Structures are given as C-alpha cells and as structure tokens.
Coordinates of C-alpha atoms and ligand atoms in Angstrom, one line a residue:
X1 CA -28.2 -8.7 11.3
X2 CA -25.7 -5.4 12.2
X3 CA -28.3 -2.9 10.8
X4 CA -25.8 -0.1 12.5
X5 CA -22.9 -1.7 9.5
X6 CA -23.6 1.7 7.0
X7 CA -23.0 4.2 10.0
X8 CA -19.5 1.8 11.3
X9 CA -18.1 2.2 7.4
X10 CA -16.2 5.3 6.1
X11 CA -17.4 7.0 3.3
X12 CA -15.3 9.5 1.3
X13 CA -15.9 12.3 1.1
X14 CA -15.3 14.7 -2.2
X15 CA -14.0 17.8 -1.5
X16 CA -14.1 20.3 -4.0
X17 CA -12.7 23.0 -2.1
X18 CA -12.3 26.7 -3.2
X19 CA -11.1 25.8 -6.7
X20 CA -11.7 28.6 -9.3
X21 CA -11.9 27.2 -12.5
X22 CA -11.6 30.5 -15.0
X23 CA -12.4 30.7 -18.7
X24 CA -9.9 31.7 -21.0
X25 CA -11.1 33.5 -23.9
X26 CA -8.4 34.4 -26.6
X27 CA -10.5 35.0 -30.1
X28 CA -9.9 38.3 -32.0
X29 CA -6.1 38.8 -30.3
X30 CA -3.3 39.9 -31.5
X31 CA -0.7 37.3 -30.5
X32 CA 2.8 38.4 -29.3
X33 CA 5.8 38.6 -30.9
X34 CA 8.8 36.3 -30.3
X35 CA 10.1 36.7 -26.4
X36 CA 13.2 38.8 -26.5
X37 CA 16.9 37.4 -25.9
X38 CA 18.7 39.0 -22.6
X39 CA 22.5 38.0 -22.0
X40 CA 23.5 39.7 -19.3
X41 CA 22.8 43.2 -19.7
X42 CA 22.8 42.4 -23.8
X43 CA 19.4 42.4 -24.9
X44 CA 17.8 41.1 -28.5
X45 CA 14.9 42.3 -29.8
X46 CA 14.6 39.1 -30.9
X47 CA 15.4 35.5 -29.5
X48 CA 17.6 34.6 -32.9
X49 CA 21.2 34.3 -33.5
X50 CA 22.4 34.3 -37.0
X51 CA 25.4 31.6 -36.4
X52 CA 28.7 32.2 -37.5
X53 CA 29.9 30.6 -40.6
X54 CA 33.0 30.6 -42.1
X55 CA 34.8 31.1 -44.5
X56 CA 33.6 34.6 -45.1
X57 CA 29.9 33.6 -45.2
X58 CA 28.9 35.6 -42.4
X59 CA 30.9 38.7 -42.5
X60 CA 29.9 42.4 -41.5
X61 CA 27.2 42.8 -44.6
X62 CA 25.2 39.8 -43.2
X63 CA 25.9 40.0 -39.3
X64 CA 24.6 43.7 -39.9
X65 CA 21.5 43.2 -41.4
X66 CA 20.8 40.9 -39.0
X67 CA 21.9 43.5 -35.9
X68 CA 19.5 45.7 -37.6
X69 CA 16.5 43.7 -38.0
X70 CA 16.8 43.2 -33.7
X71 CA 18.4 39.7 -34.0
X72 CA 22.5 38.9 -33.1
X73 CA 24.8 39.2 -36.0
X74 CA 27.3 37.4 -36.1
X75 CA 31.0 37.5 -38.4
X76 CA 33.0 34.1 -38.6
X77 CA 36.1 34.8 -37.9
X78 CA 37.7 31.6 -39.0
X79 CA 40.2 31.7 -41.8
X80 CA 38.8 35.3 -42.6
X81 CA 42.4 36.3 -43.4
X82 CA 41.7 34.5 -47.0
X83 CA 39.4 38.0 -47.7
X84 CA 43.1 39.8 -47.9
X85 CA 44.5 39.2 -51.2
X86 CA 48.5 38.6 -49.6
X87 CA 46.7 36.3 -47.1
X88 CA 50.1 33.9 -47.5
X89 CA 52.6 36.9 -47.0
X90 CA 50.7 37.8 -44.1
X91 CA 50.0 34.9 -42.6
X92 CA 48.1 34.5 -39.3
X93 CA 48.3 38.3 -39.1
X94 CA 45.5 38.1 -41.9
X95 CA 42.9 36.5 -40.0
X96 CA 43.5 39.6 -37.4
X97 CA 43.5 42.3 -39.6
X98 CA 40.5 41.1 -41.7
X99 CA 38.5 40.4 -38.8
X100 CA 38.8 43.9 -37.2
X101 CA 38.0 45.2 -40.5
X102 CA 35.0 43.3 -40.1
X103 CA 33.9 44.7 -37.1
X104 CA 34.7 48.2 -38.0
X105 CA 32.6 48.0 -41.2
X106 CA 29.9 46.0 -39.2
X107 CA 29.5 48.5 -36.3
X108 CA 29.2 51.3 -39.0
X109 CA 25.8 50.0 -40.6
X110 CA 24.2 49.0 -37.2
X111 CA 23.9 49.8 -33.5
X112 CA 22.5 46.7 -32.9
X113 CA 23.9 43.3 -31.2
X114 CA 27.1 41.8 -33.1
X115 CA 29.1 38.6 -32.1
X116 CA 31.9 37.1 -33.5
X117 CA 32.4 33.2 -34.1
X118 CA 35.8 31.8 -33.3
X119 CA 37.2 28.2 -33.5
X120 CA 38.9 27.4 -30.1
X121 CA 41.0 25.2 -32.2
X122 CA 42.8 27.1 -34.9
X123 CA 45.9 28.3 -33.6
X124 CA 45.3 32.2 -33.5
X125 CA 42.7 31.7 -31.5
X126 CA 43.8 34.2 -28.6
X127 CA 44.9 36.4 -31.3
X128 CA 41.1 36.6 -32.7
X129 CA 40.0 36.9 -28.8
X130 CA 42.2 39.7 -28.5
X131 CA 40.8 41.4 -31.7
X132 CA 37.2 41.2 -30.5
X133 CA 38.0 42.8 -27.4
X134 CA 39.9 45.3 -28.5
X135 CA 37.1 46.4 -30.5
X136 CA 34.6 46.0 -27.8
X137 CA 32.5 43.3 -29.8
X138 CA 29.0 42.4 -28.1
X139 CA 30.1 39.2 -27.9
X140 CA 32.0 35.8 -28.6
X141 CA 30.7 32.8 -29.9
X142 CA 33.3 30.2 -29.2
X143 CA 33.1 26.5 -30.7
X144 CA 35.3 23.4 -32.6
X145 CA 36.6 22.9 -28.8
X146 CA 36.0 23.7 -25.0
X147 CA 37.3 27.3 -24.2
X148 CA 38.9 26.5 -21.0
X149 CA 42.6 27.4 -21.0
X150 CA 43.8 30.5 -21.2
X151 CA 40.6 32.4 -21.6
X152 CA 41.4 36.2 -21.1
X153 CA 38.1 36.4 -19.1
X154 CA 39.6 39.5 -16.8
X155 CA 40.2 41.5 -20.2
X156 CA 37.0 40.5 -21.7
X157 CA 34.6 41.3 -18.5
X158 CA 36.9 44.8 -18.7
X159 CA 36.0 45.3 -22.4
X160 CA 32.2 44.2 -21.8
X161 CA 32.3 41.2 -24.1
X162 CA 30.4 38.7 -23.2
X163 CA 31.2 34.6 -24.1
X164 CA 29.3 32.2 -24.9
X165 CA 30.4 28.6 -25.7
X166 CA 29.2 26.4 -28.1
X167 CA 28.7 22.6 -27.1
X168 CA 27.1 19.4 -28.4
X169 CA 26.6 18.0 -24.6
X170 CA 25.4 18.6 -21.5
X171 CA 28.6 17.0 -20.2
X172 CA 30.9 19.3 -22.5
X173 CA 28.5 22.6 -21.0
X174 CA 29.5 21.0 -17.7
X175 CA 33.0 20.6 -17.9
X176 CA 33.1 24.2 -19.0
X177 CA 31.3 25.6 -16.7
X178 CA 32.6 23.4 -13.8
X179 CA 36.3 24.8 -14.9
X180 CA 35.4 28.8 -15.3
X181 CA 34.1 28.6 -12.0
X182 CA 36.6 27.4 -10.3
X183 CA 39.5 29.1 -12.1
X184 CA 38.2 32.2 -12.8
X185 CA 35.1 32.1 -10.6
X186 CA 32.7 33.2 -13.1
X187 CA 30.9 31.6 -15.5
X188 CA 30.2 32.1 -19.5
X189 CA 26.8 34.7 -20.4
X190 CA 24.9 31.8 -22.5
X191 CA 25.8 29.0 -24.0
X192 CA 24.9 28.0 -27.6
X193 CA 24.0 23.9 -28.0
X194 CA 23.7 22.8 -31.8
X195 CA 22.3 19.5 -32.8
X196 CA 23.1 17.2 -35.4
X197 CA 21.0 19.3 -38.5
X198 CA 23.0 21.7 -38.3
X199 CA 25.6 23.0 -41.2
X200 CA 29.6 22.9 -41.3
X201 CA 31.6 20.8 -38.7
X202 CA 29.3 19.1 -36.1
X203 CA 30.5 18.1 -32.4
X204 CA 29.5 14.2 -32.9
X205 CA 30.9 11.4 -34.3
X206 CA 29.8 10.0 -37.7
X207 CA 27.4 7.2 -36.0
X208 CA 25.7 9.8 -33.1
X209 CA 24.3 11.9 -36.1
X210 CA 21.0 9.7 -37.1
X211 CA 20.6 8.1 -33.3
X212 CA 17.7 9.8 -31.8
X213 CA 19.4 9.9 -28.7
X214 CA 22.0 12.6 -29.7
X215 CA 19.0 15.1 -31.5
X216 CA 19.3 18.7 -30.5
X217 CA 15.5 18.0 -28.6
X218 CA 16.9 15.0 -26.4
X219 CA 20.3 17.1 -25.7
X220 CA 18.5 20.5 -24.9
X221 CA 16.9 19.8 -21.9
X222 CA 20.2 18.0 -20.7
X223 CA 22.0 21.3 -21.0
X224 CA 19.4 23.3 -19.4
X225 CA 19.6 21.2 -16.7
X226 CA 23.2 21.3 -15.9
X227 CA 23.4 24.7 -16.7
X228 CA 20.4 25.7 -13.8
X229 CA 23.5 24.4 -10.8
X230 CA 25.3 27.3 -12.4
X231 CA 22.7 29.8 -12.4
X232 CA 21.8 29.1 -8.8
X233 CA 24.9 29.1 -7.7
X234 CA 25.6 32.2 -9.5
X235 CA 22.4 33.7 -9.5
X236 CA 22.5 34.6 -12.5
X237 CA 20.2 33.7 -15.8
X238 CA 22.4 31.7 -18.8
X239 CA 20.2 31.5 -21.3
X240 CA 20.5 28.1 -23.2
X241 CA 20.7 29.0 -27.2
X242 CA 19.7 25.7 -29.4
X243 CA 20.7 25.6 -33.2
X244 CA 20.9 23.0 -36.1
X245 CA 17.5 22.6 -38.1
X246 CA 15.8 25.1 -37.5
X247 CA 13.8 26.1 -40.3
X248 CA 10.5 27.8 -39.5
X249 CA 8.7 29.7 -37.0
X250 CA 6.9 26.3 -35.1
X251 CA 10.7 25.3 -34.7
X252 CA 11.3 28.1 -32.6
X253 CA 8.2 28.0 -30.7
X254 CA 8.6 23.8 -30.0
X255 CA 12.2 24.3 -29.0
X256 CA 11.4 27.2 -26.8
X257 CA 8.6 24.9 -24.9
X258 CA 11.6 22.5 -24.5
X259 CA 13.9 25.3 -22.5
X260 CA 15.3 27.6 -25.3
X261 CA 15.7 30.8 -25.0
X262 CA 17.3 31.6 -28.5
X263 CA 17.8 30.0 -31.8
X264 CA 21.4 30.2 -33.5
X265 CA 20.3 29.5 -37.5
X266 CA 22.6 29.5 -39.9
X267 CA 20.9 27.6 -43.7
X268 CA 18.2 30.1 -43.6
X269 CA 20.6 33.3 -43.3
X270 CA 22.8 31.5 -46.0
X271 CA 19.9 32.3 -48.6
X272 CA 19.3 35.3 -47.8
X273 CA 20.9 38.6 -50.2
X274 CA 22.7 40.4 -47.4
X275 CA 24.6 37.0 -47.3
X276 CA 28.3 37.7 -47.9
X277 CA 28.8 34.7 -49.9
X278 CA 28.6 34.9 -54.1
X279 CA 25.3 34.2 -55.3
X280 CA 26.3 30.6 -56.8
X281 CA 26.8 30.0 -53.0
X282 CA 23.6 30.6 -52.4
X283 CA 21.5 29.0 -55.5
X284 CA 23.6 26.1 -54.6
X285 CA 20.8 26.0 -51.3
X286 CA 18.2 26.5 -54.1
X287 CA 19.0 23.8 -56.4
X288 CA 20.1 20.9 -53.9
X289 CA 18.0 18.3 -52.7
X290 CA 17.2 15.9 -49.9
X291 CA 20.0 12.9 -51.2
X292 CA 22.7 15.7 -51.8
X293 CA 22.9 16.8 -48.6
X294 CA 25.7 14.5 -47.2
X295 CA 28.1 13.9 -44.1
X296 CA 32.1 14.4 -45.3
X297 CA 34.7 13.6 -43.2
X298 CA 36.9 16.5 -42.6
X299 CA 40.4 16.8 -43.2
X300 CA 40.5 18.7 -39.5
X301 CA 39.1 15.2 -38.2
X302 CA 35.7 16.4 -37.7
X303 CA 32.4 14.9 -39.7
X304 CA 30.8 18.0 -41.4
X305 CA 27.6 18.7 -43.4
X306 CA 28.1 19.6 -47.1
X307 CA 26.2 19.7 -50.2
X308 CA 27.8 17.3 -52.9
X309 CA 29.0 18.3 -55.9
X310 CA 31.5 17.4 -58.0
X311 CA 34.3 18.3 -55.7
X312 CA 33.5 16.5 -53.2
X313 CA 32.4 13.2 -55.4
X314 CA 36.4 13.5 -57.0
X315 CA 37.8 13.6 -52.9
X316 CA 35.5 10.3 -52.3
X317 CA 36.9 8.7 -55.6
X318 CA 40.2 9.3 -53.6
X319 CA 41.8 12.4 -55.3
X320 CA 44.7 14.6 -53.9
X321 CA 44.3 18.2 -54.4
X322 CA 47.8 19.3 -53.8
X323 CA 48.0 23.1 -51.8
X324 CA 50.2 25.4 -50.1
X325 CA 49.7 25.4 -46.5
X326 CA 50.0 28.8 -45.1
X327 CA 50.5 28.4 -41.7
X328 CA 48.6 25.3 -40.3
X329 CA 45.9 27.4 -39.1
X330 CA 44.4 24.2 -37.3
X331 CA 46.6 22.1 -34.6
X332 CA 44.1 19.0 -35.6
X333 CA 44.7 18.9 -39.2
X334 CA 46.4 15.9 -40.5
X335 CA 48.7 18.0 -42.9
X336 CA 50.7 14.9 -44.3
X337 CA 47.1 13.0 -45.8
X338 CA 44.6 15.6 -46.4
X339 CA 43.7 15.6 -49.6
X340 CA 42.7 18.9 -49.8
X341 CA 42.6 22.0 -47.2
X342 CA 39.3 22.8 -46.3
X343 CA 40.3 26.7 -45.7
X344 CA 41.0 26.9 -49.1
X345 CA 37.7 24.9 -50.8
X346 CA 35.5 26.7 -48.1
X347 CA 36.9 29.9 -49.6
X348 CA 36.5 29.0 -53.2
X349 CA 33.1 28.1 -52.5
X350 CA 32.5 31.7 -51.0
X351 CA 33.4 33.0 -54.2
X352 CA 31.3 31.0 -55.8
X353 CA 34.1 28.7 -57.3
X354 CA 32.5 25.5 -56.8
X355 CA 34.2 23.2 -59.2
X356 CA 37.3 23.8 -56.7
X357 CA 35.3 23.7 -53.1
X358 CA 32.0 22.9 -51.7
X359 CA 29.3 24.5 -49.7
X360 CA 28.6 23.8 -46.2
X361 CA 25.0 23.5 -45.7
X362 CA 22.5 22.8 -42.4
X363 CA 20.6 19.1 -43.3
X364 CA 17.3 21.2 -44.1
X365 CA 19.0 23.0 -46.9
X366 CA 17.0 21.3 -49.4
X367 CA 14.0 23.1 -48.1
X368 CA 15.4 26.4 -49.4
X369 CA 13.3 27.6 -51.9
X370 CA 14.2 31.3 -52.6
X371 CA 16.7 33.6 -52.2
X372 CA 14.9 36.5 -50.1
X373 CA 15.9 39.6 -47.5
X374 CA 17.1 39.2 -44.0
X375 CA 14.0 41.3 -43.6
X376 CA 11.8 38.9 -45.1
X377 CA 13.2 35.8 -43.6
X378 CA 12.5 37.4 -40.3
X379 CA 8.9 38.5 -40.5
X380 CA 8.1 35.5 -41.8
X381 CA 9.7 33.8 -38.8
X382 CA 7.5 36.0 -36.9
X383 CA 4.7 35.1 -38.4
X384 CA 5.1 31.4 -38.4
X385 CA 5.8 32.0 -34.6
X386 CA 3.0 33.5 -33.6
X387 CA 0.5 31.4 -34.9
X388 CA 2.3 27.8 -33.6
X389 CA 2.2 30.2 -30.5
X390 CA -2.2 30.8 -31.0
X391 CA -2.4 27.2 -31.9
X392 CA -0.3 26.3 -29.1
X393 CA -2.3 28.4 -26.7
X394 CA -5.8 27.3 -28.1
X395 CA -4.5 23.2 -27.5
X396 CA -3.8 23.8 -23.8
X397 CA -7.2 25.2 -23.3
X398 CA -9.2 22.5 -24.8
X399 CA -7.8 20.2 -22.9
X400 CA -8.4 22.6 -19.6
X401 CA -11.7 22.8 -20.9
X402 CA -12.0 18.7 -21.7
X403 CA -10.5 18.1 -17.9
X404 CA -13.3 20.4 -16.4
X405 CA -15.7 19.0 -18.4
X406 CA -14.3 15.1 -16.9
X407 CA -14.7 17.1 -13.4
X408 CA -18.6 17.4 -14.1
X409 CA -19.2 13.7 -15.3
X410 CA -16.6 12.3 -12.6
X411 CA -18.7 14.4 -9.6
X412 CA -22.5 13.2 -11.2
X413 CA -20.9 9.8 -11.3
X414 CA -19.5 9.8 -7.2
X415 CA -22.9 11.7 -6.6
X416 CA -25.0 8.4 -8.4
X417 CA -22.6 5.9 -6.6
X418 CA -23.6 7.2 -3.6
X419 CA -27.1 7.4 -3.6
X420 CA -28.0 4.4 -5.6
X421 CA -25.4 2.1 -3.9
X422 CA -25.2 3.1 -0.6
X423 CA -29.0 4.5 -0.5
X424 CA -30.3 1.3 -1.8
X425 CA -28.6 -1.0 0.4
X426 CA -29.6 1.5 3.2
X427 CA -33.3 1.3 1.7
X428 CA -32.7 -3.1 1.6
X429 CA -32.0 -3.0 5.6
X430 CA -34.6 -0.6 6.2
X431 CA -37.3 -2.7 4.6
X432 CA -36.4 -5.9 6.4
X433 CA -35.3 -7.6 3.3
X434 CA -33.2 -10.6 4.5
X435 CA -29.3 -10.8 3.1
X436 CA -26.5 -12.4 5.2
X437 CA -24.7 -10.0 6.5
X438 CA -21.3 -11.3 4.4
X439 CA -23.4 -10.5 0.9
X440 CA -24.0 -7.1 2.4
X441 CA -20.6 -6.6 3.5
X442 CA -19.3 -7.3 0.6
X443 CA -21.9 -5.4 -1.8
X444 CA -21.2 -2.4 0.5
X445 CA -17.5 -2.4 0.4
X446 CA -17.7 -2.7 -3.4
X447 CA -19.8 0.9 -3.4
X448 CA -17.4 2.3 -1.3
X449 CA -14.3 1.3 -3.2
X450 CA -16.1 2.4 -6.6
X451 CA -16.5 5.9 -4.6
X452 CA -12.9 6.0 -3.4
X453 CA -11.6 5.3 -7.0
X454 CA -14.0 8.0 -8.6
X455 CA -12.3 10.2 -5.2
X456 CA -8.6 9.5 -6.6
X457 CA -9.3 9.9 -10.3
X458 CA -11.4 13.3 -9.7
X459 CA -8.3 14.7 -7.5
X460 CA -6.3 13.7 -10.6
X461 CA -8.1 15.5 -12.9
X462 CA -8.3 18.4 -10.5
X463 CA -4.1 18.3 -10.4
X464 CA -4.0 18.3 -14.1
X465 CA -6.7 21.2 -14.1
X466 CA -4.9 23.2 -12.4
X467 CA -1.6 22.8 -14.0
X468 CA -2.9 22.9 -17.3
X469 CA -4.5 26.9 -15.5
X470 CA -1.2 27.5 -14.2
X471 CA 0.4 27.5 -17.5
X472 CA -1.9 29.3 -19.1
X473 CA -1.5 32.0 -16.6
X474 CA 1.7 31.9 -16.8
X475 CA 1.4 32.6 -20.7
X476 CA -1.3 35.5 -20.1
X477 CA 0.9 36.4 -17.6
X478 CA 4.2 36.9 -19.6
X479 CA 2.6 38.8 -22.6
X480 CA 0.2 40.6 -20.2
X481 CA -1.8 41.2 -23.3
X482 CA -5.2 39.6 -22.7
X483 CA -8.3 40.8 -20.6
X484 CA -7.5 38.4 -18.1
X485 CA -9.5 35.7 -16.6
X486 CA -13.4 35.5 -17.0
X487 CA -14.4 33.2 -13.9
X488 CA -17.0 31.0 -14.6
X489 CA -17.8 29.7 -11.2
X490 CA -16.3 28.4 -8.3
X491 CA -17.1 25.3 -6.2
X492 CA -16.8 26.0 -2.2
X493 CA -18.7 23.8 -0.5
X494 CA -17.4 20.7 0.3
X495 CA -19.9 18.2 -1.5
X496 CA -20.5 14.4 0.6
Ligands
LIG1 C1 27.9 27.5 -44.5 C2 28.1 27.2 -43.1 C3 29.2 27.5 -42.4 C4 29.4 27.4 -41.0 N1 30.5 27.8 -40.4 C5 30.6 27.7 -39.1 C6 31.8 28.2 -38.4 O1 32.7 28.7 -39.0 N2 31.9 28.2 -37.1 C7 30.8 27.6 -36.3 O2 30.9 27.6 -35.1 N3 29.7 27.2 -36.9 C8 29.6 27.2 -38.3 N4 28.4 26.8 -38.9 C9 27.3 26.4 -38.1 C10 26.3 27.6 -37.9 O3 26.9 28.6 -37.1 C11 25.0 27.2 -37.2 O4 25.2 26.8 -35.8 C12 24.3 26.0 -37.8 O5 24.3 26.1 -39.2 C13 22.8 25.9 -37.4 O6 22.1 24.9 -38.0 P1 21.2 25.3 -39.3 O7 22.1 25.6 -40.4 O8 20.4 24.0 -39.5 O9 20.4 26.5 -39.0 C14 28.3 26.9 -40.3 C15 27.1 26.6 -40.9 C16 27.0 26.7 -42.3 C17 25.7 26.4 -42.9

C-alpha cells in the first residue's frame, strides 16, 4: 500500500484573492435623463434627431420646436421648391430659395441645433449644399445615395457645418468613409443608419425588408464597428445615429445598449401639432392600421413605406396619372413609365389632398394614437427612458447579486469535496482499512477532478461577477448620481 499517495497528488487550490464584491443599492433615486448627443463640437441636449421628411413635412415650424425642446431639428429639403406657388417658372431655383427661407424662419424661433435633410440623388443637390452653408446650418443630413463626389467638404468645415451620412450598411458607411479619407482626408461628424421600419424611401431591396438579417439591431453594431477604424485612425468620436421604428422610450434605451448614440425618428414627430404637414396628414397616422401600412414601389426605383389609400390602390390597379415634369429633379426617375411623380403626390398629401397623393409613414404608424406637442412627445420619451433605464439597472444587479450568491454555494461545495472526499479516504488509509491501491487511485482522482471542476466553474462565475460590477460601475459612473458603492465584504485570504 503507498500510504504517502494523498501527499504525491495535487490538490487545487481556490483562490479567492482580493476580490471586492460591493452592494449596489439604487431604491428611492432619481434616474437620469437621456445621455446627451455630441457631434463634434455640436452638442444635444438630447440624444434624438427628428429625421427629415419631405415634402414639406419637416420644415422650420417642426425642426424648431424640436431645436427648442434640446433635440436636432431637422427641414427636408427635398422638392421644398413645391412650397413656392411659381415652383414650375422657377424651376430648380425653387428648391433653393424655399429652403433658405426655411432656415431663416427656423433659426428665428430657436437657438438650438438645426439640420437639413438632402437627397444625394436629386440633381440640385450641390445647389441645396451650397444653400446650407451659406446659411451656416448646424448640419447636413445626407441620404437616397453615398455623398462621395464632389462633396464641398473645404467650404463646409469653413462654414462650421458638420455632415453626416445616412446609410443602410456597414459596407455603404465603409465605402464612405474609406473615400473621404482618402480624398479629402477627413471623415463625416456622425453617421445616421435607418433600418427597415422606418418611413418614406428605404436603402433595401423589396425582399431584405422582413429578413431578420437586414433589421436596424443586426446592422447597428455592424456600422459601429466599421465606423471605430475611423475613429481610431482619426481620433475622433462619430457617433453612430440609428433610426426606423422607433417608437418609445425602451426603444431608445435597447438600441443605445446595442451602440447608439442617437435616435433619428421621424412617425412620432409626424403626429405631433408643430408638424408642418395639414392636419389630414396627420389623422391619416391616427386612423391607419397594422394591414394599411404597405411597401410601394417607387417611381424613383426605390421601395418605400406608405399608408394605402385610395391613391395608391388606383396606381396598383395600374392607372397613369399624367403630370408635368418640372425639371426631373431625380437622375433615377424612370420619366417615360412612372405613373405618377411622387414630388407631386408627396406634396398633395402635405396639404392634406389625399385623394391625389399618399402619406409616407414609419411601419409603427399604426401605433399612433393621438395627435400631441413636440413637448409632450418628448417628456414622454423621457419618461419611458428612464424607467427601461431603472429596470435595466435593477436586471443587471440581480444577476450580480444571483452570481455572488453561486460564489457562496460553489466555495461550501469545493470546501465539502474536500474534506469529505479527500479527508475520508485520508481517514480509510489511516485506519488500516484494506483497498487495492487502483480503487484508491481511482476514488481519489475522482475527488480531485470534482474539486478542479468546482475550481473552473467558480473562476467563471467570478469573471462574470466582475463584469456584470464593471458595468454597473461604469453606469454609476457615467451619471455620477448615486452614493456610490456600499462594500459588503471582501475575501483575501487565499482559501485551500
Ligand atoms: C413622411 C415621411 C417622409 C420622409 N421623408 C424623408 C426624406 O425626405 N429624406 C430622408 O432622408 N428620409 C425621409 N424619411 C425618413 C425619416 O427621416 C426617418 O429616418 C424615418 O422615418 C425613421 O423611422 P421612423 O419613422 O420609424 O421613426 C421620411 C419619413 C417619413 C415618415
């Protein structure tokens, strides 16, 4: 018999270290407000964008309110000419004088944060640019197409406007940021991604829309990523701004937790009364439901989100709806078979003619239930925020406090292990009891392998601990708002 076996065998030892496991105690606290937006030297109040939408549904009454209220307001500036009653002796020159009308009348009922949406694709694109920087506009939102060539980037650094594209990929955020850098060796402020909920044209094709793969929370954390090469090779912070469907405050607070650092909403701002649109526009958000929300294909060659009505039924029965075309404001619209020009339905729909256009709407629409204030609206964002934020906060710590409860039962389980299986086997050889010394072997090395396994799984739980403290921390941290950390007790002495 090798009674010297027990002391020839390793056994592991658990280490507790000089963990500190602190209690977080949050009850009775008032929990913050959303983060604030910085883009550059541009700071929001608050974290939301109210997104462009055309035609003249976001226009200086609505981007203002929103400015006002701490958020970015935002005036579409696409087809905006149609506002100006001789919009077809004018022309393009419409669009141009409209929109820095626009701006004027914005910038005189706020001092807040205004942007202005522009399609990369209509043809006065430049023109619009030009307009925005010549009126020293916060910033430009630019989508329907990668703003690449031709960008006036020297003129609108000079002018203090910063850019910000909007893309459905990570690839398209690449490819723009891959081709400012090297031709103009800077890169755009922030960049706007928008999902597949959202309202008006969409960046996908018809059958990426419902495929999980292509939703705004799989395509976020793409775009962050690719967007982090340029910050660290720029050291600089481009905030990543995620829109379509939205709706509430929890929306805001999940896609925040997946990289965010804005939201761009646009259905929600639609019912509100500062919208610029005619209030038939708006009770159109009101009375819709789920199964007349629906994806129209575009006479621009885009899909698009719309409500159905009776316009849009008579275009899918096939009907022509002859026009005038003004001055082919966009290089991708099949002129020769559209059956209608969206510019000019988009516009009647404005005005609340919707027999003879249609409303563009986000797929959560039918969730509108009342018309309310920007003021409103934004509170009860707030609100909502805040407590997915407390409920948010409270989940982490159970499960901090579940893993540190594990931590107990795992180190009363390795402390059991030891002493009954190794002591008693110890206790067997001492008392002479006869075994071969295989059986022992064998009875020992299963002890031993149950104590190494308890070893790995309480240094898992220990990792996950910690992380789960860390982000905590990191939340205390960022609000500094609570009284800190109440330690609890700390384990130092390495237990055998
Ligand atoms: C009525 C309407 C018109 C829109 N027009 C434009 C536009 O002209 N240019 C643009 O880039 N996005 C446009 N959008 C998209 C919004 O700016 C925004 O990104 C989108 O609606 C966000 O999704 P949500 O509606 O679910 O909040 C429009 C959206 C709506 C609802």
């Amino acid at each position: 018999m090798d009674f010297n076996l027990i002391k020839r065998l390793q056994i592991p030892k658990l280490d507790l270290g000089n963990i500190e496991w602190p209690k977080f105690e949050f009850s009775g606290k008032q929990w913050p407000k959303m983060p604030k937006l910085r883009i550059g030297d541009a700071v929001a109040k608050l974290p939301i964008v109210q997104g462009g939408m055309g035609v003249g549904i976001s226009l200086s009454g609505l981007a203002s309110a929103v400015a006002n209220e701490g958020g970015i307001g935002v005036i579409a500036a696409n087809s905006i000419g149609m506002l100006d009653p001789e919009y077809y002796a004018k022309n393009k020159d419409a669009n141009s004088i409209i929109l820095r009308r626009e701006i004027r009348k914005a910038k005189e009922k706020t001092s807040g944060l205004l942007g202005v949406n522009i399609m990369v694709a209509v043809d006065d694109c430049l023109d619009l640019i030009r307009v925005a920087i010549e009126e020293k506009i916060d910033m430009v939102f630019l989508g329907a197409g990668l703003p690449i060539k031709g960008i006036p980037v020297e003129d609108l650094r000079a002018a203090g406007v910063k850019v910000i594209p909007i893309v459905s990929s990570a690839r398209a955020a690449g490819l723009i940021f891959k081709s400012w850098a090297k031709k103009y060796r800077d890169i755009p402020d922030a960049v706007v991604v928008e999902g597949p909920k959202a309202g008006g044209h969409l960046g996908f094709k018809a059958e990426q829309i419902d495929d999980p793969d292509f939703a705004l929370e799989r395509i976020l954390p793409d775009v962050v990523a690719e967007i982090k090469t340029f910050e660290t090779k720029f050291q600089r912070t481009i905030p990543v701004i995620a829109a379509g469907g939205i709706f509430v405050g929890a929306d805001i607070y999940k896609i925040f937790k997946l990289g965010a650092s804005g939201v761009q909403m646009g259905t929600r701002f639609v019912a509100t009364h500062e919208c610029d649109a005619n209030i038939k526009f708006k009770e159109s958000y009101v009375a819709c439901r789920e199964d007349d929300i629906e994806i129209i294909k575009s006479p621009v060659g885009l899909p698009g989100r719309a409500i159905r009505n009776s316009f849009l039924k008579d275009i899918a029965a096939g009907k022509k709806i002859g026009f005038k075309c003004a001055w082919r404001c966009l290089k991708s619209c099949d002129l020769k078979n559209a059956r209608y020009c969206i510019s000019l339905a988009l516009d009647n729909a404005r005005q609340g003619i919707l027999d003879k256009g249609f409303a563009f709407a986000g797929s959560n629409a039918f969730r509108v239930d009342k018309i309310v204030s920007v003021n409103e609206l934004l509170q009860e964002l707030i609100h909502q925020y805040q407590q997915a934020e407390e409920k948010g906060a409270n989940k982490l710590r159970d499960e901090y406090e579940k893993a540190l409860e594990t931590l107990v039962s795992l180190k009363e389980e390795y402390f059991i292990a030891m002493k009954k299986g190794l002591g008693s086997l110890k206790d067997e050889y001492e008392q002479g009891i006869e075994k071969g010394t295989e059986m022992l072997r064998e009875e020992y090395s299963k002890a031993t392998n149950k104590i190494s396994s308890l070893k790995v799984e309480y240094q898992s739980v220990v990792d996950k601990a910690n992380l789960l403290k860390a982000e905590l921390v990191e939340m205390i941290e960022q609000y500094s708002l609570f009284d800190k950390i109440q330690i609890v007790g700390t384990c130092q002495e390495p237990c055998q």
